[in-house]
């Protein structure tokens, strides 16, 4: 999995995307089975979002792998993909840091996009329960990135955020 991800993420081997999203469809259905049903008429998610990438890293790679995975997964599941966050500053690669360093480094690294509230409001129109957002990233290591993103989203929006990663 490390080799596949490196080939996709750092060398742009986009042929692997269908494989990754196909695997994530299976993980999605496993996650659906574990969702609490109380208060929800819907048995799944209302939209997919993804962990944003810093502008300089995006320019370096040419694409955001989490966004590409989210778009392909959304297409397969017929779910809308909504950008909700942006990175406010560059952070060094998290893979070389300890959990504590990651937590400190990611504080304030994300902010809600201005259009996010309107996007969620359109989804929520006529529904009395919080919207369920599936937040997608490629790798889960310590959960620091996912936690910071989820916290940023839920501080401002009446949503429940769940994470789905391709690898751990």
GROMACS .gro file of N, CA, C and O in nm, residues 32-93:
model
  248
   32UNK      N    1  -2.103   0.276   0.707
   32UNK     CA    2  -2.248   0.298   0.711
   32UNK      C    3  -2.313   0.205   0.814
   32UNK      O    4  -2.402   0.246   0.889
   33UNK      N    5  -2.267   0.082   0.820
   33UNK     CA    6  -2.323  -0.016   0.914
   33UNK      C    7  -2.300   0.025   1.059
   33UNK      O    8  -2.376  -0.017   1.147
   34UNK      N    9  -2.197   0.103   1.084
   34UNK     CA   10  -2.162   0.141   1.221
   34UNK      C   11  -2.221   0.275   1.264
   34UNK      O   12  -2.206   0.314   1.380
   35UNK      N   13  -2.285   0.347   1.175
   35UNK     CA   14  -2.339   0.478   1.208
   35UNK      C   15  -2.455   0.466   1.306
   35UNK      O   16  -2.541   0.379   1.290
   36UNK      N   17  -2.461   0.556   1.403
   36UNK     CA   18  -2.578   0.557   1.492
   36UNK      C   19  -2.701   0.601   1.413
   36UNK      O   20  -2.695   0.691   1.332
   37UNK      N   21  -2.812   0.537   1.437
   37UNK     CA   22  -2.935   0.566   1.362
   37UNK      C   23  -3.023   0.668   1.433
   37UNK      O   24  -3.106   0.731   1.371
   38UNK      N   25  -3.006   0.685   1.562
   38UNK     CA   26  -3.094   0.772   1.641
   38UNK      C   27  -3.101   0.912   1.583
   38UNK      O   28  -3.000   0.977   1.563
   39UNK      N   29  -3.225   0.956   1.556
   39UNK     CA   30  -3.247   1.093   1.508
   39UNK      C   31  -3.220   1.113   1.361
   39UNK      O   32  -3.231   1.223   1.311
   40UNK      N   33  -3.182   1.009   1.291
   40UNK     CA   34  -3.152   1.024   1.149
   40UNK      C   35  -3.249   0.944   1.065
   40UNK      O   36  -3.267   0.825   1.087
   41UNK      N   37  -3.309   1.013   0.970
   41UNK     CA   38  -3.393   0.942   0.874
   41UNK      C   39  -3.305   0.883   0.764
   41UNK      O   40  -3.341   0.787   0.701
   42UNK      N   41  -3.192   0.945   0.743
   42UNK     CA   42  -3.100   0.898   0.641
   42UNK      C   43  -3.006   0.794   0.701
   42UNK      O   44  -2.964   0.806   0.814
   43UNK      N   45  -2.975   0.694   0.624
   43UNK     CA   46  -2.888   0.589   0.676
   43UNK      C   47  -2.742   0.611   0.639
   43UNK      O   48  -2.658   0.530   0.672
   44UNK      N   49  -2.712   0.720   0.570
   44UNK     CA   50  -2.574   0.741   0.526
   44UNK      C   51  -2.528   0.883   0.538
   44UNK      O   52  -2.562   0.954   0.633
   45UNK      N   53  -2.453   0.925   0.440
   45UNK     CA   54  -2.394   1.058   0.440
   45UNK      C   55  -2.464   1.146   0.338
   45UNK      O   56  -2.520   1.098   0.240
   46UNK      N   57  -2.456   1.275   0.362
   46UNK     CA   58  -2.519   1.372   0.273
   46UNK      C   59  -2.420   1.430   0.172
   46UNK      O   60  -2.459   1.477   0.067
   47UNK      N   61  -2.291   1.429   0.208
   47UNK     CA   62  -2.189   1.479   0.117
   47UNK      C   63  -2.052   1.428   0.159
   47UNK      O   64  -2.034   1.375   0.269
   48UNK      N   65  -1.958   1.446   0.069
   48UNK     CA   66  -1.818   1.411   0.093
   48UNK      C   67  -1.737   1.540   0.084
   48UNK      O   68  -1.761   1.624  -0.002
   49UNK      N   69  -1.641   1.555   0.174
   49UNK     CA   70  -1.543   1.662   0.163
   49UNK      C   71  -1.406   1.598   0.178
   49UNK      O   72  -1.395   1.475   0.188
   50UNK      N   73  -1.303   1.678   0.178
   50UNK     CA   74  -1.167   1.625   0.179
   50UNK      C   75  -1.073   1.721   0.249
   50UNK      O   76  -1.104   1.839   0.267
   51UNK      N   77  -0.960   1.669   0.289
   51UNK     CA   78  -0.857   1.750   0.355
   51UNK      C   79  -0.790   1.836   0.248
   51UNK      O   80  -0.742   1.783   0.147
   52UNK      N   81  -0.788   1.967   0.268
   52UNK     CA   82  -0.728   2.054   0.167
   52UNK      C   83  -0.576   2.051   0.174
   52UNK      O   84  -0.517   2.013   0.274
   53UNK      N   85  -0.516   2.092   0.065
   53UNK     CA   86  -0.371   2.093   0.052
   53UNK      C   87  -0.324   2.238   0.044
   53UNK      O   88  -0.393   2.324  -0.012
   54UNK      N   89  -0.206   2.263   0.096
   54UNK     CA   90  -0.146   2.395   0.087
   54UNK      C   91  -0.119   2.428  -0.060
   54UNK      O   92  -0.086   2.339  -0.140
   55UNK      N   93  -0.131   2.555  -0.096
   55UNK     CA   94  -0.114   2.599  -0.235
   55UNK      C   95   0.022   2.560  -0.290
   55UNK      O   96   0.032   2.514  -0.404
   56UNK      N   97   0.128   2.575  -0.211
   56UNK     CA   98   0.261   2.542  -0.262
   56UNK      C   99   0.277   2.391  -0.285
   56UNK      O  100   0.337   2.348  -0.383
   57UNK      N  101   0.221   2.311  -0.197
   57UNK     CA  102   0.229   2.165  -0.215
   57UNK      C  103   0.142   2.123  -0.333
   57UNK      O  104   0.177   2.032  -0.408
   58UNK      N  105   0.028   2.188  -0.352
   58UNK     CA  106  -0.057   2.159  -0.466
   58UNK      C  107   0.016   2.190  -0.597
   58UNK      O  108   0.011   2.110  -0.691
   59UNK      N  109   0.087   2.302  -0.600
   59UNK     CA  110   0.164   2.337  -0.719
   59UNK      C  111   0.276   2.237  -0.744
   59UNK      O  112   0.305   2.200  -0.858
   60UNK      N  113   0.337   2.188  -0.637
   60UNK     CA  114   0.446   2.090  -0.646
   60UNK      C  115   0.396   1.957  -0.703
   60UNK      O  116   0.459   1.898  -0.789
   61UNK      N  117   0.282   1.909  -0.655
   61UNK     CA  118   0.229   1.778  -0.696
   61UNK      C  119   0.140   1.787  -0.820
   61UNK      O  120   0.124   1.690  -0.892
   62UNK      N  121   0.072   1.898  -0.836
   62UNK     CA  122  -0.017   1.914  -0.950
   62UNK      C  123  -0.160   1.871  -0.923
   62UNK      O  124  -0.247   1.892  -1.006
   63UNK      N  125  -0.186   1.808  -0.810
   63UNK     CA  126  -0.321   1.766  -0.775
   63UNK      C  127  -0.327   1.736  -0.625
   63UNK      O  128  -0.225   1.712  -0.561
   64UNK      N  129  -0.449   1.740  -0.570
   64UNK     CA  130  -0.472   1.701  -0.431
   64UNK      C  131  -0.526   1.559  -0.435
   64UNK      O  132  -0.636   1.535  -0.482
   65UNK      N  133  -0.447   1.465  -0.385
   65UNK     CA  134  -0.486   1.324  -0.392
   65UNK      C  135  -0.614   1.297  -0.314
   65UNK      O  136  -0.696   1.216  -0.357
   66UNK      N  137  -0.635   1.365  -0.202
   66UNK     CA  138  -0.757   1.345  -0.123
   66UNK      C  139  -0.879   1.396  -0.200
   66UNK      O  140  -0.984   1.332  -0.201
   67UNK      N  141  -0.864   1.508  -0.266
   67UNK     CA  142  -0.975   1.563  -0.346
   67UNK      C  143  -1.008   1.468  -0.462
   67UNK      O  144  -1.126   1.440  -0.489
   68UNK      N  145  -0.907   1.418  -0.531
   68UNK     CA  146  -0.930   1.328  -0.643
   68UNK      C  147  -1.001   1.200  -0.596
   68UNK      O  148  -1.093   1.152  -0.661
   69UNK      N  149  -0.959   1.149  -0.481
   69UNK     CA  150  -1.024   1.029  -0.426
   69UNK      C  151  -1.169   1.060  -0.389
   69UNK      O  152  -1.259   0.980  -0.413
   70UNK      N  153  -1.192   1.178  -0.330
   70UNK     CA  154  -1.328   1.218  -0.291
   70UNK      C  155  -1.418   1.230  -0.413
   70UNK      O  156  -1.532   1.183  -0.412
   71UNK      N  157  -1.368   1.291  -0.519
   71UNK     CA  158  -1.448   1.309  -0.641
   71UNK      C  159  -1.484   1.173  -0.702
   71UNK      O  160  -1.599   1.149  -0.740
   72UNK      N  161  -1.387   1.083  -0.707
   72UNK     CA  162  -1.416   0.952  -0.765
   72UNK      C  163  -1.511   0.872  -0.677
   72UNK      O  164  -1.603   0.807  -0.727
   73UNK      N  165  -1.492   0.879  -0.546
   73UNK     CA  166  -1.583   0.810  -0.454
   73UNK      C  167  -1.724   0.870  -0.463
   73UNK      O  168  -1.823   0.797  -0.467
   74UNK      N  169  -1.733   1.002  -0.467
   74UNK     CA  170  -1.863   1.068  -0.481
   74UNK      C  171  -1.935   1.027  -0.607
   74UNK      O  172  -2.057   1.003  -0.607
   75UNK      N  173  -1.861   1.013  -0.716
   75UNK     CA  174  -1.920   0.969  -0.842
   75UNK      C  175  -1.974   0.827  -0.829
   75UNK      O  176  -2.085   0.797  -0.870
   76UNK      N  177  -1.897   0.740  -0.765
   76UNK     CA  178  -1.939   0.600  -0.748
   76UNK      C  179  -2.060   0.586  -0.656
   76UNK      O  180  -2.141   0.495  -0.673
   77UNK      N  181  -2.070   0.674  -0.557
   77UNK     CA  182  -2.178   0.664  -0.457
   77UNK      C  183  -2.293   0.762  -0.483
   77UNK      O  184  -2.389   0.765  -0.407
   78UNK      N  185  -2.282   0.842  -0.587
   78UNK     CA  186  -2.381   0.946  -0.618
   78UNK      C  187  -2.400   1.042  -0.501
   78UNK      O  188  -2.512   1.078  -0.464
   79UNK      N  189  -2.288   1.085  -0.443
   79UNK     CA  190  -2.289   1.183  -0.335
   79UNK      C  191  -2.217   1.309  -0.382
   79UNK      O  192  -2.114   1.300  -0.449
   80UNK      N  193  -2.270   1.426  -0.345
   80UNK     CA  194  -2.199   1.549  -0.381
   80UNK      C  195  -2.068   1.563  -0.305
   80UNK      O  196  -2.059   1.522  -0.190
   81UNK      N  197  -1.968   1.618  -0.372
   81UNK     CA  198  -1.839   1.647  -0.310
   81UNK      C  199  -1.831   1.797  -0.290
   81UNK      O  200  -1.848   1.873  -0.386
   82UNK      N  201  -1.810   1.838  -0.166
   82UNK     CA  202  -1.810   1.981  -0.133
   82UNK      C  203  -1.680   2.021  -0.065
   82UNK      O  204  -1.647   1.967   0.040
   83UNK      N  205  -1.609   2.115  -0.124
   83UNK     CA  206  -1.493   2.168  -0.052
   83UNK      C  207  -1.544   2.252   0.066
   83UNK      O  208  -1.629   2.339   0.048
   84UNK      N  209  -1.499   2.223   0.186
   84UNK     CA  210  -1.544   2.296   0.305
   84UNK      C  211  -1.432   2.373   0.371
   84UNK      O  212  -1.457   2.470   0.442
   85UNK      N  213  -1.308   2.330   0.348
   85UNK     CA  214  -1.194   2.387   0.420
   85UNK      C  215  -1.087   2.438   0.325
   85UNK      O  216  -1.078   2.394   0.211
   86UNK      N  217  -1.004   2.526   0.379
   86UNK     CA  218  -0.881   2.564   0.311
   86UNK      C  219  -0.770   2.564   0.415
   86UNK      O  220  -0.794   2.581   0.534
   87UNK      N  221  -0.649   2.541   0.368
   87UNK     CA  222  -0.533   2.550   0.457
   87UNK      C  223  -0.493   2.695   0.468
   87UNK      O  224  -0.483   2.765   0.368
   88UNK      N  225  -0.472   2.739   0.589
   88UNK     CA  226  -0.437   2.880   0.610
   88UNK      C  227  -0.287   2.903   0.606
   88UNK      O  228  -0.243   3.015   0.589
   89UNK      N  229  -0.211   2.796   0.623
   89UNK     CA  230  -0.066   2.809   0.618
   89UNK      C  231  -0.004   2.675   0.583
   89UNK      O  232  -0.064   2.570   0.599
   90UNK      N  233   0.119   2.686   0.535
   90UNK     CA  234   0.195   2.566   0.500
   90UNK      C  235   0.241   2.497   0.627
   90UNK      O  236   0.284   2.561   0.722
   91UNK      N  237   0.229   2.365   0.630
   91UNK     CA  238   0.284   2.286   0.740
   91UNK      C  239   0.380   2.185   0.679
   91UNK      O  240   0.356   2.136   0.568
   92UNK      N  241   0.487   2.158   0.749
   92UNK     CA  242   0.582   2.057   0.700
   92UNK      C  243   0.511   1.922   0.695
   92UNK      O  244   0.410   1.902   0.762
   93UNK      N  245   0.565   1.831   0.619
   93UNK     CA  246   0.503   1.699   0.605
   93UNK      C  247   0.484   1.636   0.742
   93UNK      O  248   0.577   1.628   0.822
   0.00000   0.00000   0.00000
